[in-house]
Coordinates of N, CA and C in Angstrom, one line a residue:
Chain R
G1 N 12.0 -13.1 5.3 CA 10.6 -12.2 5.4 C 9.5 -12.5 4.9
E2 N 8.6 -11.8 5.1 CA 7.4 -12.2 4.6 C 7.1 -12.2 2.8
N3 N 6.5 -13.1 2.3 CA 6.2 -13.1 0.8 C 4.6 -13.5 0.6
V4 N 4.0 -12.5 0.0 CA 2.7 -12.5 -0.4 C 2.2 -13.1 -2.0
E5 N 2.0 -13.9 -2.0 CA 1.7 -14.2 -3.5 C 0.1 -14.1 -4.1
Q6 N -0.2 -13.6 -5.1 CA -1.5 -13.3 -5.3 C -2.0 -13.8 -6.9
H7 N -3.1 -14.5 -6.9 CA -3.6 -15.2 -7.9 C -5.3 -14.9 -8.3
P8 N -5.6 -14.6 -9.5 CA -4.9 -14.4 -10.8 C -4.5 -13.1 -11.0
S9 N -3.6 -13.0 -12.1 CA -3.0 -11.8 -12.2 C -4.2 -10.9 -13.2
T10 N -5.0 -11.4 -13.5 CA -6.0 -10.8 -14.4 C -7.3 -11.7 -14.4
L11 N -8.6 -11.0 -14.2 CA -9.7 -11.6 -14.0 C -10.7 -10.9 -14.6
S12 N -11.5 -11.5 -15.5 CA -12.6 -10.9 -16.5 C -14.0 -11.6 -16.3
V13 N -14.9 -10.9 -15.6 CA -16.2 -11.5 -15.2 C -17.4 -10.6 -15.9
Q14 N -18.6 -11.2 -15.9 CA -19.7 -10.5 -16.6 C -20.3 -9.8 -15.5
E15 N -21.0 -8.7 -15.8 CA -21.7 -8.0 -14.6 C -22.8 -8.8 -14.1
G16 N -22.7 -8.9 -12.7 CA -23.7 -9.7 -12.0 C -23.0 -11.1 -11.5
D17 N -21.9 -11.4 -12.3 CA -21.0 -12.6 -11.7 C -20.4 -12.1 -10.5
S18 N -19.8 -13.2 -9.7 CA -18.9 -13.2 -8.7 C -17.6 -13.4 -9.0
A19 N -16.7 -12.6 -8.2 CA -15.3 -12.6 -8.6 C -14.4 -13.1 -7.4
V20 N -13.5 -14.1 -7.3 CA -12.8 -14.4 -6.1 C -11.3 -14.1 -6.6
I21 N -10.6 -13.8 -5.6 CA -9.1 -13.4 -5.8 C -8.4 -14.0 -4.5
K22 N -7.3 -14.7 -4.7 CA -6.6 -15.5 -3.7 C -5.4 -15.0 -3.6
C23 N -4.8 -15.1 -2.2 CA -3.5 -14.7 -1.9 C -3.0 -15.7 -0.7
T24 N -1.7 -16.2 -1.1 CA -1.2 -16.7 0.2 C 0.1 -15.9 0.8
Y25 N 0.3 -16.3 1.9 CA 1.5 -15.6 2.4 C 2.5 -16.7 3.2
S26 N 3.6 -16.3 3.5 CA 4.6 -17.1 3.9 C 5.0 -17.3 5.6
D27 N 4.9 -15.9 6.1 CA 5.2 -15.8 7.3 C 3.9 -16.0 8.5
S28 N 4.1 -17.1 9.3 CA 3.2 -17.5 10.3 C 2.8 -16.2 11.3
A29 N 3.6 -15.5 11.3 CA 3.7 -14.4 12.2 C 2.7 -13.4 11.9
S30 N 2.5 -13.3 10.5 CA 1.5 -12.2 10.0 C 0.2 -12.5 10.6
N31 N -0.4 -11.3 11.0 CA -1.9 -11.4 11.8 C -2.9 -10.1 11.2
Y32 N -2.4 -9.5 10.3 CA -3.3 -8.5 9.7 C -3.5 -8.5 8.0
F33 N -4.4 -8.8 7.4 CA -4.6 -8.9 6.0 C -5.6 -7.8 5.6
P34 N -5.0 -6.9 4.9 CA -6.0 -5.9 4.3 C -6.3 -6.2 2.5
W35 N -7.2 -5.7 2.2 CA -7.1 -5.7 0.4 C -7.3 -4.0 0.0
Y36 N -6.8 -3.7 -1.0 CA -6.6 -2.6 -1.6 C -7.1 -2.6 -3.1
K37 N -8.2 -1.5 -3.3 CA -8.5 -1.2 -4.8 C -7.7 -0.1 -5.3
Q38 N -7.3 -0.3 -6.5 CA -6.7 1.0 -7.3 C -7.3 0.9 -8.4
E39 N -7.9 2.1 -8.7 CA -8.2 2.6 -9.9 C -7.1 3.3 -10.7
L40 N -7.2 3.3 -11.9 CA -6.1 3.7 -12.8 C -5.7 5.4 -12.5
G41 N -4.4 5.4 -12.0 CA -4.0 6.8 -11.9 C -4.7 7.4 -10.4
K42 N -5.1 6.4 -9.6 CA -5.6 7.0 -8.4 C -5.0 6.3 -7.4
R43 N -4.9 6.6 -5.9 CA -4.3 6.0 -4.7 C -5.0 4.6 -4.4
P44 N -4.2 4.0 -3.8 CA -4.6 2.7 -3.2 C -5.8 3.1 -2.0
Q45 N -6.8 2.2 -2.3 CA -8.1 2.8 -1.3 C -8.3 1.5 -0.6
L46 N -8.1 1.4 0.7 CA -8.5 0.2 1.4 C -9.9 0.0 1.6
I47 N -10.5 -1.1 1.3 CA -11.7 -1.6 0.9 C -12.1 -2.8 2.1
I48 N -11.4 -3.6 2.7 CA -11.7 -4.4 3.6 C -10.5 -4.8 4.2
D49 N -10.6 -5.4 5.6 CA -9.6 -6.1 6.1 C -10.1 -7.2 6.9
I50 N -9.0 -8.2 7.8 CA -9.3 -9.1 8.5 C -8.1 -9.5 9.2
R51 N -8.4 -9.5 10.6 CA -7.3 -9.9 11.6 C -7.4 -11.2 11.8
S52 N -6.2 -11.9 12.3 CA -6.1 -13.2 12.1 C -6.8 -14.1 13.4
N53 N -7.4 -13.2 14.2 CA -8.5 -14.0 15.1 C -9.9 -14.0 14.6
V54 N -9.8 -13.8 13.5 CA -11.4 -14.0 12.8 C -11.2 -14.9 11.3
G55 N -12.3 -15.5 11.0 CA -12.1 -16.6 10.0 C -12.9 -15.8 8.7
E56 N -13.7 -15.1 8.7 CA -14.5 -14.5 7.8 C -14.9 -13.1 8.3
K57 N -15.2 -12.1 7.2 CA -15.6 -10.5 7.3 C -16.2 -10.3 6.2
K58 N -17.5 -9.6 6.5 CA -18.4 -9.3 5.3 C -18.7 -8.0 5.4
D59 N -18.5 -7.2 4.0 CA -19.1 -5.9 4.1 C -19.8 -5.6 2.8
Q60 N -21.3 -5.6 2.9 CA -22.1 -5.6 1.5 C -21.7 -6.9 0.6
R61 N -21.2 -6.2 -0.7 CA -21.1 -7.5 -1.8 C -19.5 -8.0 -1.5
I62 N -19.0 -7.5 -0.6 CA -17.3 -7.8 -0.4 C -17.4 -8.8 0.9
A63 N -16.6 -9.8 0.7 CA -16.1 -10.6 1.9 C -14.9 -11.0 1.6
V64 N -14.1 -11.3 3.1 CA -12.8 -11.9 2.8 C -12.9 -12.9 3.7
T65 N -12.0 -14.3 3.4 CA -12.0 -15.3 4.3 C -10.4 -15.4 4.6
L66 N -10.0 -15.9 5.7 CA -9.0 -16.3 6.2 C -8.5 -17.6 6.7
N67 N -7.7 -18.4 6.3 CA -7.4 -19.7 6.5 C -5.8 -19.8 7.1
K68 N -5.8 -19.4 8.5 CA -4.5 -19.4 9.0 C -3.5 -20.5 8.8
T69 N -4.1 -22.0 9.1 CA -3.4 -23.1 8.9 C -2.8 -23.5 7.5
A70 N -3.6 -22.9 6.3 CA -3.2 -23.0 5.0 C -2.1 -21.7 4.6
K71 N -2.4 -20.9 5.5 CA -1.8 -19.3 5.2 C -2.4 -19.0 4.0
H72 N -3.8 -18.8 3.8 CA -4.3 -18.3 2.7 C -5.4 -17.4 2.9
F73 N -5.6 -16.5 2.3 CA -7.0 -15.8 2.4 C -7.3 -15.2 1.1
S74 N -8.5 -14.9 1.0 CA -9.4 -14.7 -0.4 C -10.3 -13.4 -0.2
L75 N -10.5 -12.9 -1.3 CA -11.3 -11.7 -1.4 C -12.6 -12.2 -2.5
H76 N -13.9 -12.1 -2.1 CA -15.0 -12.3 -2.6 C -15.9 -11.3 -3.0
I77 N -16.2 -10.9 -4.3 CA -16.7 -9.7 -4.7 C -18.1 -10.4 -5.6
T78 N -19.4 -10.1 -4.7 CA -20.7 -10.6 -5.3 C -21.2 -9.5 -6.3
E79 N -22.1 -10.0 -7.1 CA -23.1 -9.4 -7.8 C -22.1 -8.1 -8.3
T80 N -21.1 -8.4 -9.2 CA -20.0 -7.6 -9.7 C -20.7 -6.3 -10.5
Q81 N -20.1 -5.2 -10.4 CA -20.7 -4.1 -11.3 C -19.5 -3.6 -12.1
P82 N -19.8 -2.7 -13.0 CA -18.5 -2.4 -13.8 C -17.7 -1.5 -12.9
E83 N -18.4 -0.4 -12.1 CA -17.2 0.2 -11.5 C -16.1 -0.6 -10.4
D84 N -16.6 -1.8 -10.4 CA -15.7 -2.6 -9.5 C -14.4 -3.0 -10.4
S85 N -14.5 -2.5 -11.5 CA -13.2 -2.8 -12.2 C -12.0 -1.9 -12.0
A86 N -10.9 -2.7 -11.6 CA -9.8 -1.9 -11.1 C -8.5 -2.9 -10.8
V87 N -7.5 -2.4 -10.1 CA -6.6 -3.5 -9.5 C -6.6 -3.7 -8.1
Y88 N -6.9 -4.8 -7.8 CA -6.9 -5.3 -6.4 C -5.9 -5.8 -5.9
F89 N -5.2 -5.2 -4.6 CA -4.1 -5.9 -4.0 C -4.5 -6.7 -2.8
C90 N -3.9 -7.3 -2.5 CA -3.7 -8.3 -0.8 C -2.8 -7.8 -0.4
A91 N -2.6 -8.0 1.1 CA -1.4 -7.5 1.6 C -1.5 -8.0 3.1
A92 N -0.1 -8.7 3.7 CA -0.2 -8.9 4.8 C 1.0 -8.0 5.7
S93 N 0.9 -8.2 7.0 CA 1.5 -7.2 7.9 C 1.5 -8.2 9.4
G94 N 2.9 -8.0 10.0 CA 3.2 -9.0 11.3 C 2.8 -7.9 12.4
W95 N 1.8 -6.9 12.2 CA 1.8 -6.1 13.7 C 1.8 -6.6 14.8
D96 N 2.9 -6.1 15.7 CA 2.9 -6.6 16.8 C 2.7 -5.7 18.0
G97 N 2.2 -4.2 17.5 CA 1.9 -3.2 18.3 C 3.1 -2.5 18.6
G98 N 4.3 -3.0 18.1 CA 5.7 -2.0 18.3 C 6.1 -1.4 17.4
S99 N 7.2 -1.8 16.9 CA 7.8 -1.1 15.6 C 7.1 -1.7 14.4
Q100 N 6.6 -2.8 14.3 CA 6.2 -3.3 13.0 C 5.0 -2.6 12.5
G101 N 4.8 -2.9 11.4 CA 3.5 -2.3 10.6 C 3.5 -2.2 9.1
N102 N 4.4 -2.4 8.6 CA 4.8 -2.4 7.2 C 3.9 -3.3 6.4
L103 N 3.2 -2.8 5.6 CA 2.6 -3.9 4.5 C 3.3 -4.6 3.2
I104 N 3.2 -5.9 3.2 CA 4.0 -6.4 2.0 C 2.6 -6.9 1.2
F105 N 2.7 -6.4 0.1 CA 1.7 -6.5 -1.0 C 2.1 -7.7 -2.1
G106 N 1.0 -8.3 -2.5 CA 0.9 -9.1 -3.5 C 0.9 -8.3 -4.9
K107 N 1.1 -9.0 -6.1 CA 1.6 -8.1 -7.2 C 0.3 -7.5 -7.7
G108 N -0.8 -7.9 -7.6 CA -2.3 -7.4 -7.9 C -2.9 -8.2 -9.1
T109 N -4.0 -8.1 -8.9 CA -5.2 -8.5 -9.8 C -6.0 -7.5 -10.6
K110 N -5.8 -7.6 -12.0 CA -6.6 -6.7 -12.8 C -8.0 -7.3 -13.0
L111 N -9.1 -6.8 -12.2 CA -10.4 -7.3 -12.6 C -11.1 -6.2 -13.5
S112 N -11.8 -6.8 -14.5 CA -12.5 -6.4 -15.4 C -14.0 -6.7 -15.3
V113 N -15.0 -6.0 -15.2 CA -16.0 -6.6 -15.2 C -17.2 -5.8 -16.5
K114 N -17.5 -6.6 -17.5 CA -18.0 -6.4 -18.4 C -19.7 -6.4 -18.3
P115 N -20.3 -5.2 -19.0 CA -21.7 -4.9 -18.9 C -22.2 -5.9 -19.6
Chain E
D1 N -10.0 18.7 1.9 CA -9.5 17.2 1.7 C -8.9 17.2 3.1
T2 N -9.4 16.0 3.9 CA -8.7 15.9 4.9 C -8.1 14.5 4.9
G3 N -7.8 13.8 3.7 CA -6.7 12.8 3.6 C -5.2 13.1 3.5
V4 N -4.7 12.0 3.0 CA -3.5 12.2 3.1 C -2.9 13.0 1.7
S5 N -2.1 13.9 1.9 CA -1.7 14.7 0.8 C -0.4 14.5 0.4
Q6 N 0.2 14.7 -0.9 CA 1.5 14.5 -1.3 C 1.6 15.7 -2.4
D7 N 2.9 16.0 -2.4 CA 3.4 17.0 -3.1 C 4.7 16.9 -3.5
P8 N 5.3 17.2 -5.0 CA 4.3 17.4 -6.0 C 3.6 16.2 -6.4
R9 N 2.9 16.5 -7.3 CA 2.1 15.1 -7.8 C 3.0 14.3 -8.9
H10 N 3.7 15.1 -9.7 CA 4.4 14.4 -10.7 C 5.9 15.4 -10.7
K11 N 6.8 14.7 -11.0 CA 8.3 15.3 -10.9 C 9.1 14.8 -12.0
I12 N 9.7 15.4 -13.1 CA 10.7 14.8 -14.0 C 11.7 15.4 -13.6
T13 N 12.9 15.0 -13.4 CA 14.3 15.4 -13.3 C 15.4 14.5 -14.1
K14 N 16.4 15.1 -14.5 CA 17.6 14.4 -15.0 C 18.5 13.7 -14.0
R15 N 18.9 12.8 -14.5 CA 19.5 11.7 -13.7 C 21.1 12.6 -13.0
G16 N 21.3 12.1 -11.8 CA 22.0 12.8 -11.2 C 21.7 14.1 -10.1
Q17 N 20.3 14.5 -10.6 CA 20.0 15.5 -9.7 C 19.3 14.9 -8.3
N18 N 19.2 15.7 -7.5 CA 18.6 15.5 -6.3 C 17.0 15.9 -6.3
V19 N 16.0 15.2 -5.8 CA 14.6 15.2 -5.4 C 14.1 15.4 -4.2
T20 N 13.1 16.3 -3.8 CA 12.6 15.8 -2.4 C 10.9 16.0 -2.6
F21 N 10.4 15.2 -1.9 CA 8.8 14.9 -2.0 C 8.7 15.1 -0.6
R22 N 7.4 15.7 -0.4 CA 6.6 15.9 0.8 C 5.1 15.0 0.9
C23 N 5.0 14.6 2.2 CA 3.8 14.1 2.3 C 3.2 14.5 3.9
D24 N 1.7 15.2 3.8 CA 1.1 15.3 4.9 C 0.1 14.3 5.1
P25 N 0.3 13.8 6.4 CA -0.6 12.6 6.8 C -1.9 13.3 7.2
I26 N -2.8 12.4 7.5 CA -4.2 12.8 8.1 C -3.7 13.1 9.4
S27 N -4.5 14.2 9.9 CA -4.0 15.2 11.1 C -3.9 14.4 12.2
E28 N -4.6 13.6 12.7 CA -4.5 12.7 14.0 C -3.5 11.6 13.9
H29 N -3.0 11.2 12.8 CA -2.6 9.9 12.6 C -1.1 10.3 13.1
N30 N -0.4 9.2 13.8 CA 0.9 9.5 14.2 C 1.9 8.3 13.7
R31 N 1.4 7.6 12.8 CA 2.2 6.7 11.8 C 2.2 7.2 10.5
L32 N 3.5 7.1 10.0 CA 3.7 7.5 8.5 C 4.7 6.5 7.9
Y33 N 4.2 6.2 6.9 CA 4.9 5.2 6.1 C 5.2 5.6 4.3
W34 N 6.2 5.2 4.0 CA 6.7 5.3 2.7 C 6.8 4.2 1.8
Y35 N 6.1 4.1 0.6 CA 6.2 3.0 -0.4 C 6.8 3.3 -1.6
R36 N 7.1 2.5 -2.2 CA 7.3 2.8 -3.8 C 6.6 1.7 -4.5
Q37 N 5.8 2.2 -5.7 CA 5.3 1.4 -6.6 C 5.6 1.6 -8.0
T38 N 6.1 0.4 -8.6 CA 6.3 0.6 -10.0 C 5.1 -0.1 -10.8
L39 N 5.1 0.2 -12.1 CA 3.9 -0.1 -13.0 C 3.9 -1.6 -12.9
G40 N 2.6 -2.2 -12.7 CA 2.3 -3.5 -12.5 C 2.7 -4.2 -11.4
Q41 N 3.1 -3.4 -10.5 CA 3.5 -4.2 -9.0 C 2.6 -3.3 -7.9
G42 N 2.8 -4.4 -6.9 CA 2.0 -3.8 -5.7 C 3.2 -3.0 -5.1
P43 N 2.7 -1.9 -4.0 CA 3.5 -0.8 -3.3 C 4.6 -1.8 -2.6
E44 N 5.9 -1.3 -2.6 CA 7.1 -2.1 -1.8 C 7.3 -0.9 -0.7
F45 N 7.3 -1.6 0.6 CA 7.6 -0.4 1.7 C 8.9 0.2 1.8
L46 N 9.1 1.2 2.1 CA 10.7 1.9 1.9 C 11.0 2.2 3.7
T47 N 10.0 2.9 4.3 CA 10.3 3.3 5.6 C 9.2 3.9 6.4
Y48 N 9.3 3.8 7.6 CA 8.0 4.0 8.6 C 8.4 4.8 9.9
F49 N 7.6 5.8 10.3 CA 7.4 6.7 11.2 C 6.7 6.6 12.3
Q50 N 7.0 6.6 13.5 CA 6.2 6.9 14.6 C 6.2 8.0 15.4
N51 N 5.5 9.1 15.2 CA 5.7 10.3 15.5 C 7.0 10.8 14.7
E52 N 8.1 11.3 15.4 CA 9.2 11.8 14.5 C 10.1 10.9 14.5
A53 N 10.2 9.7 15.2 CA 11.0 8.6 15.2 C 11.0 7.7 14.0
Q54 N 11.9 7.5 13.4 CA 12.1 6.3 12.2 C 12.5 5.3 12.7
L55 N 11.5 4.2 12.8 CA 11.6 3.1 13.3 C 11.9 1.9 12.7
E56 N 11.6 1.7 11.2 CA 12.1 0.8 10.5 C 12.5 1.2 9.1
K57 N 13.6 0.6 8.5 CA 13.7 1.0 6.8 C 14.1 -0.2 6.1
S58 N 13.3 -0.2 5.0 CA 13.5 -1.5 4.3 C 15.1 -1.5 3.6
R59 N 15.7 -2.9 3.3 CA 16.8 -2.6 2.5 C 16.8 -1.9 1.5
L60 N 15.6 -1.8 0.6 CA 15.4 -1.0 -0.7 C 15.8 0.4 -0.6
L61 N 15.8 0.8 0.8 CA 16.2 2.3 0.8 C 17.7 2.5 0.9
S62 N 18.3 2.8 -0.2 CA 19.7 2.8 -0.3 C 20.1 4.2 0.4
D63 N 21.5 4.2 0.5 CA 22.1 5.6 1.2 C 21.8 6.8 0.5
R64 N 21.4 6.7 -0.9 CA 20.9 7.8 -1.6 C 19.5 8.1 -1.0
F65 N 18.9 7.5 -0.4 CA 17.4 8.1 0.0 C 17.5 8.5 1.6
S66 N 16.8 9.3 1.9 CA 16.7 9.7 3.4 C 15.3 10.3 3.5
A67 N 14.9 10.0 4.6 CA 13.4 10.5 5.0 C 13.5 11.1 6.4
E68 N 12.7 12.1 6.6 CA 12.7 12.8 7.8 C 11.1 13.1 8.1
R69 N 10.7 13.3 9.4 CA 9.6 13.5 9.8 C 9.8 14.5 11.1
P70 N 10.6 15.7 11.2 CA 11.0 16.2 12.1 C 10.1 16.8 13.2
K71 N 8.7 17.2 13.2 CA 8.1 17.5 14.2 C 6.8 16.4 14.6
G72 N 7.1 15.2 13.8 CA 5.8 14.3 13.9 C 4.8 14.6 13.1
S73 N 5.0 15.5 12.2 CA 3.5 16.0 11.3 C 3.8 15.6 10.0
F74 N 4.4 16.6 9.0 CA 4.7 15.9 7.7 C 5.9 15.4 7.8
S75 N 6.2 14.7 6.5 CA 7.3 14.0 6.3 C 7.8 14.3 5.0
T76 N 9.1 14.5 4.7 CA 10.0 14.3 3.4 C 10.7 13.5 3.2
L77 N 10.7 13.0 1.8 CA 11.8 12.0 1.6 C 12.3 12.6 0.5
E78 N 13.9 12.1 0.6 CA 14.9 12.9 -0.5 C 15.5 11.7 -1.3
I79 N 15.8 11.8 -2.6 CA 16.6 10.9 -3.4 C 17.8 11.8 -4.0
Q80 N 18.9 11.4 -3.8 CA 20.1 12.3 -3.9 C 20.7 11.1 -5.4
R81 N 21.2 12.1 -6.2 CA 21.9 11.4 -7.2 C 21.1 10.5 -8.0
T82 N 19.8 10.9 -8.4 CA 18.9 10.2 -9.0 C 19.5 9.3 -10.1
E83 N 18.7 8.0 -10.1 CA 19.3 7.0 -11.2 C 18.0 6.8 -12.0
Q84 N 18.0 6.5 -13.3 CA 16.6 5.7 -13.9 C 16.1 4.9 -13.1
G85 N 16.7 4.1 -12.6 CA 15.9 3.1 -12.0 C 14.9 3.7 -10.7
D86 N 15.2 4.9 -10.3 CA 14.4 5.5 -9.3 C 13.1 5.8 -9.8
S87 N 12.8 5.8 -11.0 CA 11.4 6.3 -11.5 C 10.3 5.4 -11.2
A88 N 9.4 5.7 -10.6 CA 8.5 5.2 -9.8 C 7.3 6.1 -9.5
M89 N 6.2 5.6 -8.7 CA 5.6 6.3 -8.0 C 5.8 6.1 -6.5
Y90 N 5.9 7.1 -5.9 CA 6.4 7.2 -4.5 C 4.9 7.4 -3.8
L91 N 4.6 6.6 -2.8 CA 3.2 6.9 -1.9 C 3.6 6.6 -0.5
C92 N 2.8 7.8 0.1 CA 2.7 7.8 1.4 C 1.6 7.3 2.2
A93 N 1.4 6.6 3.4 CA 0.0 6.6 4.0 C 0.2 6.8 5.5
S94 N -0.8 6.9 6.3 CA -0.8 7.3 7.5 C -1.8 6.3 8.2
S95 N -1.5 6.1 9.5 CA -2.4 5.2 10.4 C -2.5 6.0 11.7
S96 N -3.5 5.7 12.5 CA -3.7 6.3 13.8 C -3.4 5.6 14.8
Q97 N -3.2 6.0 16.1 CA -2.8 5.3 17.2 C -4.0 4.3 17.6
G98 N -5.3 4.7 17.3 CA -6.4 3.7 17.8 C -6.4 2.7 16.8
A99 N -6.1 2.9 15.3 CA -6.2 1.8 14.5 C -5.0 1.8 14.0
P100 N -3.9 1.2 14.4 CA -2.9 1.4 13.9 C -2.6 0.2 12.5
Y101 N -3.4 -0.5 12.5 CA -3.3 -1.3 11.3 C -3.8 -0.8 10.1
E102 N -4.6 0.0 10.2 CA -5.5 0.8 8.9 C -4.6 1.7 8.4
Q103 N -3.9 1.5 7.0 CA -3.0 2.5 6.3 C -3.8 3.2 5.4
Y104 N -3.9 4.5 5.3 CA -4.6 5.3 4.0 C -3.4 5.8 3.6
F105 N -3.6 5.6 2.1 CA -2.8 6.3 1.4 C -2.9 7.6 0.7
G106 N -2.1 8.2 0.3 CA -2.0 9.5 -0.6 C -2.2 9.2 -2.0
P107 N -2.0 10.0 -2.9 CA -2.4 10.1 -4.1 C -0.8 9.8 -4.8
G108 N 0.2 10.0 -4.3 CA 1.4 9.7 -4.9 C 2.0 10.7 -5.3
T109 N 3.7 10.7 -5.4 CA 4.3 11.6 -6.4 C 5.0 10.3 -7.5
R110 N 4.6 11.0 -8.6 CA 5.0 10.1 -9.9 C 6.4 10.8 -10.3
L111 N 7.5 9.9 -10.0 CA 8.9 10.5 -10.5 C 9.5 9.9 -11.8
T112 N 9.8 10.6 -12.6 CA 10.4 10.2 -14.1 C 11.8 10.8 -14.0
V113 N 12.9 10.0 -14.1 CA 14.3 10.0 -14.4 C 14.6 10.0 -15.8
T114 N 14.9 11.1 -16.3 CA 15.6 10.9 -17.6 C 16.6 10.9 -18.0

């Protein structure tokens, strides 16, 4: 089955710097890659996603890149702010329009943005 | 609040007791997922419904666990004869027919088995 590895497990940056979180997946059939942000005691929140027919997607300060050949994808946050501090999870899914659709998550990256 | 809701938010039970959790998805969403999250880990998939049909179950879902979605709206997850290892956050997520990839999570039910 699918396995998702996420690095680093913790990341500390100064406010205004960029942060990059990387994930690799094992199943070449996976075709959907979302990123979730989870603040302490709160629900995971979908912040951006990418499908396998796209190499890069950007939404304001957040971007995601996908390399299907190498089976890895990354989250890039620019101009970080203290409110970006949270645990970020990557995930992969082999959605085929039928019965599949469950997400396989990485173990998370705790991002701390220091003012 | 039109998001996914879960009840109760917290549950403390003694080992061996049965517990039941409820999830109400976003109203137009026909797909519903249950996940389990332990401290320091990402959510782990348990089971998935499309309308009232349970289409997929993880091997994590032992025979002590059962889930239902009788009318294709809310869902319940029951754990029988709870064990201390069942202590975790149980998360529900839902997605729509039009955007089946995008799963939106509820606030979770935190279960503590003593």
